[in-house]
Coordinates of C-alpha atoms in Angstrom, one line a residue:
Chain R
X4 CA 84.3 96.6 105.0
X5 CA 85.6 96.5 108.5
X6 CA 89.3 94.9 108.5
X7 CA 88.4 92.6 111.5
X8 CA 84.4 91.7 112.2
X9 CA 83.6 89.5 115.3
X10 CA 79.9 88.5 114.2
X11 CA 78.4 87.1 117.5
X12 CA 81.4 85.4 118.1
X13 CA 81.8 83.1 121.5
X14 CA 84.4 80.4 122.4
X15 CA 84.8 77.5 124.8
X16 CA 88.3 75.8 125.4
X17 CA 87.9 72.3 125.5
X18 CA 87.6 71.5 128.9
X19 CA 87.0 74.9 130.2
X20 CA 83.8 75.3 132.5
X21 CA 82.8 78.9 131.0
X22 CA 82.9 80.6 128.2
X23 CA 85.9 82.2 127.1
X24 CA 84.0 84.8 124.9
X25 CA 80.4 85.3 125.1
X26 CA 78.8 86.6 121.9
X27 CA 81.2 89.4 121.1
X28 CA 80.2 91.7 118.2
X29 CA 83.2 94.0 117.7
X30 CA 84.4 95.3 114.1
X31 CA 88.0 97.2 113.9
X32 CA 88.6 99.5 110.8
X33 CA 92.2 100.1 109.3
X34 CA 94.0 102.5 110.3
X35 CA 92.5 102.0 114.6
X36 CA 94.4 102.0 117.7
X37 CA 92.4 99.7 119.8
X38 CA 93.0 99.4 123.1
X39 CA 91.8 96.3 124.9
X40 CA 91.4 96.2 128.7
X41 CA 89.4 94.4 131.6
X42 CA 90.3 92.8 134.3
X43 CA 92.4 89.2 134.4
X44 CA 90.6 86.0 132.7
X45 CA 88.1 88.4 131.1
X46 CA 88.9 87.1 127.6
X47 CA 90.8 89.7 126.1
X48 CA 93.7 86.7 125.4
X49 CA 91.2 85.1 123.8
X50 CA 90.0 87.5 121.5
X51 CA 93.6 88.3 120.5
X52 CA 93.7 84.4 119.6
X53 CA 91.0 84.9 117.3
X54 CA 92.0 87.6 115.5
X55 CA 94.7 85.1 113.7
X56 CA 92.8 82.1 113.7
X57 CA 95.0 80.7 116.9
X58 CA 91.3 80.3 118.1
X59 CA 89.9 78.2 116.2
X60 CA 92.9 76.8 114.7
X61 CA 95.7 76.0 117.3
X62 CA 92.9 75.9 120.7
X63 CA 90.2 73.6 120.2
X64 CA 87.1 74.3 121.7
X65 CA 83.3 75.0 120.8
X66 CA 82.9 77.8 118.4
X67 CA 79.6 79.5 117.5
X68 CA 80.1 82.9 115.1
X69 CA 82.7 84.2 112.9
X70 CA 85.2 86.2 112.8
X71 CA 86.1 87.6 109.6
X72 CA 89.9 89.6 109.2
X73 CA 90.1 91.0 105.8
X74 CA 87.3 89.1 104.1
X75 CA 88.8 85.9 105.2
X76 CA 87.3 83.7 107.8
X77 CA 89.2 82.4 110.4
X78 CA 86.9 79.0 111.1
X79 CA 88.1 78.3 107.0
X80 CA 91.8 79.4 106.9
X81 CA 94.7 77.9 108.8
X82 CA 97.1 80.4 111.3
X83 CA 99.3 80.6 108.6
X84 CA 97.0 81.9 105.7
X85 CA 96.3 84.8 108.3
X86 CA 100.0 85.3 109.8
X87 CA 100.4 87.6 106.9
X88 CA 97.3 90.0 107.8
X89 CA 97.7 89.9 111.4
X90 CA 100.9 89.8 113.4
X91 CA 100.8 88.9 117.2
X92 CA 103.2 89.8 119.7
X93 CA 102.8 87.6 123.1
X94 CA 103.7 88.3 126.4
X95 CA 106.6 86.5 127.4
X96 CA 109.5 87.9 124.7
X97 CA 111.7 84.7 125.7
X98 CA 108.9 82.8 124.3
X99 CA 108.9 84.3 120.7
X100 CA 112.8 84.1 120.1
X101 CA 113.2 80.4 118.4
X102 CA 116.5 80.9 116.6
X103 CA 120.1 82.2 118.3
X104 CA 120.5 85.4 116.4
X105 CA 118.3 88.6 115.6
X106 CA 118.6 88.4 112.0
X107 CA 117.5 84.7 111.9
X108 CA 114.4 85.8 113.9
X109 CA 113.4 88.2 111.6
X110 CA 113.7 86.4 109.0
X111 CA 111.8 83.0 110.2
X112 CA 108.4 84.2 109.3
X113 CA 109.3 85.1 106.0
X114 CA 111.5 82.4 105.3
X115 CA 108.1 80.3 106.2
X116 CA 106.0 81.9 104.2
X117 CA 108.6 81.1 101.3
X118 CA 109.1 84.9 100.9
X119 CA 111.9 85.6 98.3
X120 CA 115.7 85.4 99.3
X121 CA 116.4 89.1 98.6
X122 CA 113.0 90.9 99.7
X123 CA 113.8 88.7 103.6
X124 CA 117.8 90.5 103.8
X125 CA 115.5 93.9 102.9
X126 CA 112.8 93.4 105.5
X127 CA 115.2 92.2 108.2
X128 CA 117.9 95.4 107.3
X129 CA 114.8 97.8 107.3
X130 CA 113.3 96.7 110.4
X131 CA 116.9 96.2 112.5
X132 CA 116.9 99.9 111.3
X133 CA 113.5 101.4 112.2
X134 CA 113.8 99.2 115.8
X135 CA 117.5 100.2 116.3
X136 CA 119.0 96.8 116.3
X137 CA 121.9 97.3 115.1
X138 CA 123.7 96.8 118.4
X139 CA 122.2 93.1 119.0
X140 CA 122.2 91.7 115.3
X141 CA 124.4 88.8 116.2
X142 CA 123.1 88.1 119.6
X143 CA 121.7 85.4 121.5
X144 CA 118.1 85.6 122.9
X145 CA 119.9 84.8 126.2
X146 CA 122.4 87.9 126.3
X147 CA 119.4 90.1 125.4
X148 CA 117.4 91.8 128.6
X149 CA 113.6 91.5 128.4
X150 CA 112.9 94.5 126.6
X151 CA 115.3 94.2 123.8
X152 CA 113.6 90.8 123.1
X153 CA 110.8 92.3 123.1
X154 CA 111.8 94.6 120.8
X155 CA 112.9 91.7 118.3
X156 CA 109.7 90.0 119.1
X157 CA 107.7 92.5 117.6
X158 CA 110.6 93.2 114.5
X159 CA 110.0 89.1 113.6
X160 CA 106.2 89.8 114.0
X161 CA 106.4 93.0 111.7
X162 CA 108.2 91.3 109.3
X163 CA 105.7 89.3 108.2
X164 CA 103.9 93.0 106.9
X165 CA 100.5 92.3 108.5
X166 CA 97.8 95.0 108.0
X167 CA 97.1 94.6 112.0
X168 CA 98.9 94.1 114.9
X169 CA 98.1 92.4 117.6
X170 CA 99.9 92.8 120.7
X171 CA 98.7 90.8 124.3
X172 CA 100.6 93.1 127.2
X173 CA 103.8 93.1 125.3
X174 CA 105.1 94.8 128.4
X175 CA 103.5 92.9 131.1
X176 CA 107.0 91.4 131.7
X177 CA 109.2 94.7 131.7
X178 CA 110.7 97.2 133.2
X179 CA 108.9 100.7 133.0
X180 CA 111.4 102.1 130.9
X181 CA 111.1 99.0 128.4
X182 CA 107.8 99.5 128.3
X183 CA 107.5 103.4 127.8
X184 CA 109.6 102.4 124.8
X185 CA 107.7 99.4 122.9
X186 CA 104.5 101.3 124.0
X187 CA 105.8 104.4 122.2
X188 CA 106.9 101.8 119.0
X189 CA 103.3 100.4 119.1
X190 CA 101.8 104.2 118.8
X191 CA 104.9 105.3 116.3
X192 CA 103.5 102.5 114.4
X193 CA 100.1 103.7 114.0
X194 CA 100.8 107.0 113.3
X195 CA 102.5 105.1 110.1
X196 CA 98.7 103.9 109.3
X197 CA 99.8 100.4 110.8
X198 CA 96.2 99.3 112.5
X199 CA 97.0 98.2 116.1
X200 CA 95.4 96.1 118.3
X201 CA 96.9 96.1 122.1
X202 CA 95.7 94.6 125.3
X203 CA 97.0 97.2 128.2
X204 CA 96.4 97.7 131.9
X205 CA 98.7 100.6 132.2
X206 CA 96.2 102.7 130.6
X207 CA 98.2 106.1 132.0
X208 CA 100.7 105.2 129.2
X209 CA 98.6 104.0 126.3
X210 CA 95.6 105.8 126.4
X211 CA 96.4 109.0 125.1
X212 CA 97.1 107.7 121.7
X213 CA 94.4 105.4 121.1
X214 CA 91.7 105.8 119.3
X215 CA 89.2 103.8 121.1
X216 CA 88.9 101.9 123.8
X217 CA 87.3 98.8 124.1
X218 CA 86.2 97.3 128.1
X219 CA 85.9 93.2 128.5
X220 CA 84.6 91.6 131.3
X221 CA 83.7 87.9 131.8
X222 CA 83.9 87.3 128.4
X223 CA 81.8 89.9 126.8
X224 CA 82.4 93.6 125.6
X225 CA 81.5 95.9 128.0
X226 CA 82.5 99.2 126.8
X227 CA 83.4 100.3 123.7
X228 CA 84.2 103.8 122.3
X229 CA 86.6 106.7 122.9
X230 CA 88.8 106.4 125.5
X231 CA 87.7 110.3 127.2
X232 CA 84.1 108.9 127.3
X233 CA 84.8 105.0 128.4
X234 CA 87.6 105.7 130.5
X235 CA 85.3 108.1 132.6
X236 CA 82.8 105.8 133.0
X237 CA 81.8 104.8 136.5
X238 CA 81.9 100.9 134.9
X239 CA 85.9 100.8 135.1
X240 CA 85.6 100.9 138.6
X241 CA 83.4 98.5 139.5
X242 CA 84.9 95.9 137.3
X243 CA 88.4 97.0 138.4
X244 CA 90.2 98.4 135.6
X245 CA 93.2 100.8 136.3
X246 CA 92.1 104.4 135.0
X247 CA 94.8 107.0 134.3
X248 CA 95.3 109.2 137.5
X249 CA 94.2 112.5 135.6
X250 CA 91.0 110.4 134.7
X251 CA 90.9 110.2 138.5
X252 CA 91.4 113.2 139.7
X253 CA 89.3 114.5 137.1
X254 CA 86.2 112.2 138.8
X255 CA 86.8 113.2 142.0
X256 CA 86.6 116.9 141.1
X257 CA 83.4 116.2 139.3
X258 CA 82.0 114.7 142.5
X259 CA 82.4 117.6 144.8
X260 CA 81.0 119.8 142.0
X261 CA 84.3 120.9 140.0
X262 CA 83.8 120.9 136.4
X263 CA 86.4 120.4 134.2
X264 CA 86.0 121.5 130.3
X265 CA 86.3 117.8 128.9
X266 CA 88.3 114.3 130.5
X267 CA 92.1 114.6 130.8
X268 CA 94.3 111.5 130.2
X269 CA 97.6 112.4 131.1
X270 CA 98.8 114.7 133.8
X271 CA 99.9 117.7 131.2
X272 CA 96.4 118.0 129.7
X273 CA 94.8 118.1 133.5
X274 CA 97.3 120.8 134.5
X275 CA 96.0 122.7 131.3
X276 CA 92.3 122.3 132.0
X277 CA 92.8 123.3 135.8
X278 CA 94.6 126.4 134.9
X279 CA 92.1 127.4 132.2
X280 CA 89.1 126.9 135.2
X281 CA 91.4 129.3 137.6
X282 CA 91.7 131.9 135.0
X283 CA 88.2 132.1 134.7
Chain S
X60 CA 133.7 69.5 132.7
X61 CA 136.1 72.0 130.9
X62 CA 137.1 69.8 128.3
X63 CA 133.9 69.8 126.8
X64 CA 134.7 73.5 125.6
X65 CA 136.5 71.9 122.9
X66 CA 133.3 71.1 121.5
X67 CA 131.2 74.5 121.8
X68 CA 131.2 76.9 119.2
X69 CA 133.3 80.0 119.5
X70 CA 132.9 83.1 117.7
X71 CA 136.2 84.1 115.5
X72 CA 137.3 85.7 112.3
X73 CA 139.5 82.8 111.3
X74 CA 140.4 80.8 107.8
X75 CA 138.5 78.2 109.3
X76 CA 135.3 79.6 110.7
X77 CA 134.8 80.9 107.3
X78 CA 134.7 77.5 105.3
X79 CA 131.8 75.7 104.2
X80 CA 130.3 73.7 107.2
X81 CA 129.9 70.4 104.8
X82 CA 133.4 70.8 104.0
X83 CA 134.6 71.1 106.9
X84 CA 132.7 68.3 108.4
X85 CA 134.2 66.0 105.6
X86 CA 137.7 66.9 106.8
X87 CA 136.6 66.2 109.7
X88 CA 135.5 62.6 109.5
X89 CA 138.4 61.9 107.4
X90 CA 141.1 63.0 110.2
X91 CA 139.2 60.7 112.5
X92 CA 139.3 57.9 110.2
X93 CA 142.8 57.8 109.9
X94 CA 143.5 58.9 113.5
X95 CA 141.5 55.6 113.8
X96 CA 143.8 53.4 111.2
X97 CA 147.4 53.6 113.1
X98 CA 147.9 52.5 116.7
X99 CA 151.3 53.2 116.4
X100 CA 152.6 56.1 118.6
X101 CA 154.7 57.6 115.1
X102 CA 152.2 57.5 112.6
X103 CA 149.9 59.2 115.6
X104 CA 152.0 61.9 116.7
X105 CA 152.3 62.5 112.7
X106 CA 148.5 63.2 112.5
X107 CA 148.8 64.8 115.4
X108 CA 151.3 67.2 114.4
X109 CA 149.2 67.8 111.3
X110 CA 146.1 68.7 113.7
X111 CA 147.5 71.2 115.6
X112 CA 148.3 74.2 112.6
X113 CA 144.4 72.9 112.0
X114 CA 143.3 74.2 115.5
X115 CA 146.1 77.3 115.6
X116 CA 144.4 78.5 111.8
X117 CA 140.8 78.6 113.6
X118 CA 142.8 80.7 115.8
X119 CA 141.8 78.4 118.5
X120 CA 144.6 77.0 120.3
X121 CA 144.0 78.4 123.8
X122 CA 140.9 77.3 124.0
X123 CA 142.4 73.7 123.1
X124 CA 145.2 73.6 125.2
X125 CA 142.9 74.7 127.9
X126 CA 140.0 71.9 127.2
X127 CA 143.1 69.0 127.2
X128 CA 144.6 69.6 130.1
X129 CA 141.3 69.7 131.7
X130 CA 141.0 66.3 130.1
X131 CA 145.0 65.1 131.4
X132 CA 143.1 63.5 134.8
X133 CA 141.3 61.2 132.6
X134 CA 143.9 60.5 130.2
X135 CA 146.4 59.9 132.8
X136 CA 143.8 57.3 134.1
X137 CA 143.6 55.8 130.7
X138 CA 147.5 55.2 130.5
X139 CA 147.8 53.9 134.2
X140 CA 144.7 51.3 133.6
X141 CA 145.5 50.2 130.5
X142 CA 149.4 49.7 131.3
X143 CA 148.7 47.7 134.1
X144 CA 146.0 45.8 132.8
X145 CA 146.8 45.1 129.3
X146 CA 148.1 41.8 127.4
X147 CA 149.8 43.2 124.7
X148 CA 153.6 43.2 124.8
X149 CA 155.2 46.7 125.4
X150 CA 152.1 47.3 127.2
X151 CA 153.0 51.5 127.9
X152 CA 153.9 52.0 124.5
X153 CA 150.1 50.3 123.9
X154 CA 148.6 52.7 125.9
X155 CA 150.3 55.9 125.2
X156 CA 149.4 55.2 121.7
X157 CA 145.6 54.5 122.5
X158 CA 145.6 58.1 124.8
X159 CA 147.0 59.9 121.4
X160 CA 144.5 58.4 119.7
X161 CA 141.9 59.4 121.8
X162 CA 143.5 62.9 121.9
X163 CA 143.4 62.9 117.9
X164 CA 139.8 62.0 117.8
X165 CA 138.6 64.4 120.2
X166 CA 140.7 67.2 118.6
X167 CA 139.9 66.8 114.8
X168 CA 136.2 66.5 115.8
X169 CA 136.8 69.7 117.8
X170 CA 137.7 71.3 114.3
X171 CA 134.3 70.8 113.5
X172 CA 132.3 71.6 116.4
X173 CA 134.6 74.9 117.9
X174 CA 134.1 76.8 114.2
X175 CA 130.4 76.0 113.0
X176 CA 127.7 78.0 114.8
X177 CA 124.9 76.1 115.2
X178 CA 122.8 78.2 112.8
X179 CA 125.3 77.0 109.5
X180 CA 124.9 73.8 111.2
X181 CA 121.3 73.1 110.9
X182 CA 121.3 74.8 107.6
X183 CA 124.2 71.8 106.2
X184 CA 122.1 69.5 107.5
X185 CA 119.2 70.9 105.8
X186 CA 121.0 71.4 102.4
X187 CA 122.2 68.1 102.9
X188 CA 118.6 67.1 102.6
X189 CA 117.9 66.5 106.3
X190 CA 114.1 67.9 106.9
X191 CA 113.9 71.8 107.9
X192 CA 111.9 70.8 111.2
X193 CA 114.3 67.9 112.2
X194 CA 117.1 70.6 111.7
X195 CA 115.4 73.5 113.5
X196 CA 114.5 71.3 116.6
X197 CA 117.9 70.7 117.0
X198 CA 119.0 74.5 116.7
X199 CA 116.0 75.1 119.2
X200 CA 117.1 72.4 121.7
X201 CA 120.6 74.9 121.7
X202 CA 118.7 77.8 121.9
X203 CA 116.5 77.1 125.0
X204 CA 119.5 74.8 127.4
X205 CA 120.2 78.0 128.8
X206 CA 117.1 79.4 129.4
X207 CA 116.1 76.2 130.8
X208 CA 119.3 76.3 133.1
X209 CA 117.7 79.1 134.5
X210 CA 113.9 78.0 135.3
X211 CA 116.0 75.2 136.7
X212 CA 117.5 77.3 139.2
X213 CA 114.5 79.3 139.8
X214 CA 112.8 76.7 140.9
X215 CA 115.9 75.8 143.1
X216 CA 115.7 78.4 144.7
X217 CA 112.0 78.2 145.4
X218 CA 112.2 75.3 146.4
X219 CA 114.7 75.9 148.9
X220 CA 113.1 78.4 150.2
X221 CA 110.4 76.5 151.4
X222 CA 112.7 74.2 153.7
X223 CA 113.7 71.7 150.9
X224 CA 117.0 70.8 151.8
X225 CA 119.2 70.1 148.2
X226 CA 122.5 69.7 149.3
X227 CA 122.2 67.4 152.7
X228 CA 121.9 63.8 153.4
X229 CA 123.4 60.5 151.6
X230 CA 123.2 59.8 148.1
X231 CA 119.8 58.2 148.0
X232 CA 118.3 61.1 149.6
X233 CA 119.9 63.5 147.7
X234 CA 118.8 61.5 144.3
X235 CA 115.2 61.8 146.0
X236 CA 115.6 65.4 146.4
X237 CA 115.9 66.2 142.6
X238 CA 112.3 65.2 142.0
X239 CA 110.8 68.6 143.8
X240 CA 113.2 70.5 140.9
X241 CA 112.5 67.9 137.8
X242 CA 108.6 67.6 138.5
X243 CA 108.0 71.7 138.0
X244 CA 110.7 72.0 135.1
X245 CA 108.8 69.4 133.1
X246 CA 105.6 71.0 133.7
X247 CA 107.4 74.6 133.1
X248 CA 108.7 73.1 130.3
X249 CA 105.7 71.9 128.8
X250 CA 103.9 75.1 129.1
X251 CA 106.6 77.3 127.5
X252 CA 106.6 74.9 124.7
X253 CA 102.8 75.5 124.3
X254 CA 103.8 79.2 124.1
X255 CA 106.7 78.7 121.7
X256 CA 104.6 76.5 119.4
X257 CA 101.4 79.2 119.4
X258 CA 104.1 82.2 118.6
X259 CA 105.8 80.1 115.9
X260 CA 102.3 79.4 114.5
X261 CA 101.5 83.1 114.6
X262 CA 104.3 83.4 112.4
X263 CA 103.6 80.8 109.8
X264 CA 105.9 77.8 110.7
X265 CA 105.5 74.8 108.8
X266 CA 102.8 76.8 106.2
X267 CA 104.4 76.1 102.7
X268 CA 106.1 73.5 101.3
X269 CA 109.0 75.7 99.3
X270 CA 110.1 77.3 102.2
X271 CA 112.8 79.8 101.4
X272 CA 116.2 80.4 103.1
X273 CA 117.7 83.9 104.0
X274 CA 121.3 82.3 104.5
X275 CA 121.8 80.0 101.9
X276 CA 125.7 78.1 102.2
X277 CA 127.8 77.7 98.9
X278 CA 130.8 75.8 98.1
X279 CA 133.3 78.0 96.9
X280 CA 137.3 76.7 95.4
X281 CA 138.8 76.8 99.1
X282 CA 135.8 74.2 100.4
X283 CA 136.7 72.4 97.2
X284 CA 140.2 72.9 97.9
X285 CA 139.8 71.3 101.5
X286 CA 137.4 68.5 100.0
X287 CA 140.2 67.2 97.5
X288 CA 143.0 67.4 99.5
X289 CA 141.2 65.6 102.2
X290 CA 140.1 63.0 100.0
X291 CA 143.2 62.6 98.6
X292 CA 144.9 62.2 102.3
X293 CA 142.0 59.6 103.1
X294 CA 142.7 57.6 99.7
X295 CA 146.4 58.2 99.7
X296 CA 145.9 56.8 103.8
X297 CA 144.0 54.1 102.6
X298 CA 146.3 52.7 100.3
X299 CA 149.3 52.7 102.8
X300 CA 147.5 50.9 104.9
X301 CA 146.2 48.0 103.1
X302 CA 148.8 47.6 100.5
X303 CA 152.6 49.2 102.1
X304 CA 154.1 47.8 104.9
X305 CA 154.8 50.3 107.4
X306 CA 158.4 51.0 107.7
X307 CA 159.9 49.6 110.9
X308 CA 161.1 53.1 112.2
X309 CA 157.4 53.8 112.1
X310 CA 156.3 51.0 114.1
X311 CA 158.7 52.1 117.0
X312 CA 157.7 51.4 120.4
X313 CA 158.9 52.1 123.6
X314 CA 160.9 49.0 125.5
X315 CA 157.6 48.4 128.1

C-alpha cells in the first residue's frame, strides 16, 4: 500500500473561481524523493495542504476524492491525528517559529501531542545535534537569519517523527547558500529512508537526488516520472518550468543533431558525457 | 522611554534569575504591598534600602540605576506638582514621600519582570492553572512585537517611497498620515496570523487534552525559603500597621 494515495482528488477554496486541484491521481511510496514543480498558482501548495489534512481540515472548500496517507483518510481525521505521519515545512521560516527559544520550538509539537517529558529533551538534543544547533539553542527567532530559522523550522517539524515530509519551497525566502544547505538536509534526510515530499523551482539544485519528479499545471498532474525522462520533456518549456542548465544544453545539442548517451542534470555529469562523445 | 527597561527581561546567571517564577512573583506583590502601607519618607527609604541588595543579587543594578534616572524628569515633575498643589501640611515632605513610593513600587515589580523570561512566565501561569492557550498567546504576543516592528517599518519605508510624506505638517495631518502604515500592518498582520495558525496546526496545537510539558518549574527550599520569609515580612508588616503605633522618629518629616 502506497504511503500517500490521491484517489481522483480535486479541491475548491471557498470563494475561489477555479479549481485548486483538478482530479489528481498521484500515489507516493516510502522511502521517495518527490519533487514537485510547475509554474506559480498551479496547485502544488495545495496538494501539500492535503497531504496533512490542512485541506480539508483547516481550508474549507468543495472536496470530491480522497486522499489517503498511511491508511488514514484525511476527509475523517483532524491535522493533528496526521501531524505525526506527515510533517510540513512552509515557506516563510518567520512564520513557523511560535515560541522565543530553539529548544521550546522543538519541543511544541511534541509537547502537543502529549509526547512523554523525557523522550521531548531526547528528540530536541538529537535533532539540535543532527541540524547543528547547538550555537542558537537559546535564541530568539528574531536574532536568527532566515536560514537558520529555517533550519529550526524543519528540526520542530521533524520532531514530530513523521514517516513523510512535506516541504513547500523551504528556500523560496533565502539566500543561495541557505538554501544549498536545507536542500542538502532535505536529500541527507532521504538517504536516511525519511520519504520526502518537496515543492522546488531551482531544479539545478534538487533534481539530482530525487527520485521522481512530478509536473503540475493549472491544477492537474502533468508529468510524472523520473526526473532524466520529465525534465527533458519539451512540456517544461511550454508551461514554464526552470530546467537545469545541463538539461539545457543537453536539448539544444539534441536539436542540431548531437547525441548525448542519456540526460545530464548537473554540470559534472554533462562534462562527463561530452568527453566520453569526443573520445569516440 | 528608557525606564521601561526596568521591566524587560535580561538574561543573567544570578541568585535571583534562578528562583521559582511563583515565588518570586509572591515576593513581589508583598514588597508592593507594604511599599503601599507607609507614606512616611522613613519607613519608605527602609523598604527601599531593603530593595536595592534585591536588584544588586539579580546582578542588575546598572540596568536600574540607568531605567530611574531615565525616569528622574518625571519624578521631579511629580514632587514640583504635588508640592505646590497639595493640602496637606509639610506639603514637600508629602511629596517626596509619594515619589519614593512610586520609586519602590516600580522597583520591586522590576524584581519580578527584569529576572523571569517570558517562557517560565507563561509556564507559572499555566502551573498556576491559567489555560495553556491563554498562556501561550501571551508568550506569542512577545514573540512577534519585534517582528511586527519591522513589517511596520517596511511598510514605512514603502510608503514613503511613494511620496507619502510621515514626518511633515501639523499634528492632525500627521495623525492622518499613520493610517497608510496601520491599514497594510493589519492586513499583513492578519495574513501572517493565517500562516502562523496553519504551521501550528501542522504541528498538532491544541490536539490533546493532557498536553505534556518539556520544562516543568519546581519549588525547591530556597523558593520556600523566599515564600516564608516573605510572608512573614507581610504578616509581621501587617501587624505593625494595624495594631503599633509608629514611633515618632519614624514619622519624621521635613519642616515644609
Amino acid at each position: 500500500m502506497p504511503l500517500i494515495e490521491f484517489a481522483d482528488f480535486s479541491f475548491k477554496y471557498l470563494g475561489a473561481d477555479s479549481l485548486a486541484l483538478r482530479k489528481v491521481d498521484l500515489n507516493i511510496e516510502e522511502g521517495e524523493y518527490v519533487v514537485l514543480t510547475g509554474p506559480s498558482g498551479c496547485g502544488k501548495t495545495t496538494l501539500c495542504r492535503a497531504i496533512n489534512g490542512l485541506v480539508p481540515q483547516f481550508h474549507r472548500g468543495y472536496i470530491a476524492g480522497n486522499v489517503i496517507v498511511d491508511g488514514k483518510n484525511t476527509r475523517e481525521h483532524n491535522v493533528a491525528e496526521l501531524a505525526p505521519i506527515a510533517g510540513l515545512v512552509f515557506q516563510q521560516p518567520e512564520n513557523q517559529l511560535v515560541t522565543l527559544n530553539v529548544e521550546r520550538e522543538i519541543a511544541f509539537g511534541p509537547e502537543n501531542l502529549g509526547v512523554e517529558r523525557k523522550e521531548i529533551r531526547r528528540r530536541v538534543e538529537e535533532l539540535i545535534d543532527m541540524l547543528d544547533l547547538e550555537h542558537l539553542r537559546e535564541k530568539h527567532p528574531h536574532e536568527m537569519s532566515g536560514g537558520e530559522q529555517q533550519r529550526v523550522a524543519m528540526a520542530a517539524t521533524l520532531a514530530l517523527k513523521p514517516k513523510v515530509l512535506v516541504a513547500d519551497e523551504p528556500t523560496s525566502n533565502l539566500d543561495p547558500q541557505s538554501a544549498v544547505t536545507i536542500l542538502d538536509l532535505i536529500a541527507d534526510l532521504n538517504r536516511r529512508d525519511m520519504t520526502v515530499v518537496l515543492v522546488e523551482h531551482r531544479l539545478d539544485l534538487v533534481s539530482k537526488d530525487a527520485s521522481r519528479v512530478v509536473l503540475m499545471d493549472k491544477g492537474s498532474i502533468v508529468a510524472d516520472g523520473e526526473p532524466r525522462e520529465v525534465l527533458s520533456m519539451d512540456l517544461c518549456q511550454e508551461i514554464g518550468v526552470g530546467i537545469p542548465k545541463a538539461t539545457q544544453i543537453y536539448k539544444r545539442l539534441k536539436q542540431r543533431g548531437f547525441n548525448l548517451d542519456k540526460v545530464p542534470l548537473t554540470g559534472a555529469e554533462l562534462a562527463t558525457l561530452v568527453q566520453e562523445v569526443k573520445q569516440r | 522611554m528608557s525606564f521601561l527597561e526596568v521591566f524587560q527581561y535580561t538574561r543573567q546567571d544570578s541568585v535571583i534569575h534562578k528562583l521559582d517564577p511563583r515565588a518570586k512573583l509572591f515576593m513581589s506583590i508583598v514588597l508592593a504591598v507594604v511599599a503601599l502601607m507607609f507614606l512616611a519618607i522613613i519607613p519608605l527609604l527602609i523598604i527601599f534600602c531593603c530593595l536595592v541588595p534585591i536588584i544588586g543579587a539579580a546582578k542588575s543594578l546598572r540596568r536600574w540605576s540607568r531605567s530611574m534616572r531615565g525616569l528622574s524628569i518625571l519624578l521631579i515633575f511629580i514632587i514640583i506638582f504635588n508640592t505646590l498643589l497639595s493640602t496637606q501640611p509639610n506639603p514637600f515632605s508629602h511629596s517626596l514621600a509619594l515619589t519614593l513610593r512610586l520609586v519602590a513600587l516600580m522597583t520591586s515589580f522590576s524584581v519580578f519582570f527584569l529576572t523571569v523570561h517570558p517562557d517560565e512566565l507563561s509556564q507559572a501561569l499555566i502551573q498556576m492553572r491559567v489555560r495553556f492557550e491563554f498562556a501561550f498567546a501571551m508568550s506569542m504576543a512577545m514573540r512577534y512585537v519585534p517582528t511586527l516592528g519591522q513589517e511596520a517599518y517596511a511598510i514605512m519605508d514603502a510608503q514613503k517611497a511613494r511620496g507619502v510624506e510621515l514626518d511633515k505638517g501639523n499634528l492632525l495631518k500627521r495623525i492622518r498620515n499613520i493610517v497608510p502604515i496601520i491599514v497594510p500592518l493589519i492586513i499583513v498582520s492578519i495574513r501572517r496570523a493565517l500562516s502562523i495558525a496553519e504551521s501550528m496546526e501542522s504541528r498538532g496545537f491544541g490536539a490533546n487534552a493532557t498536553r505534556t510539558y518539556m520544562n516543568v518549574l519546581k519549588f525547591r527550599k530556597r523558593d520556600w525559603a523566599v515564600v516564608t520569609v516573605s510572608l512573614l515580612v507581610l504578616v509581621f508588616v501587617v501587624y505593625v500597621r494595624i495594631f503599633v503605633p509608629l514611633p515618632t522618629w519614624m514619622l519624621w518629616q521635613l519642616p515644609i
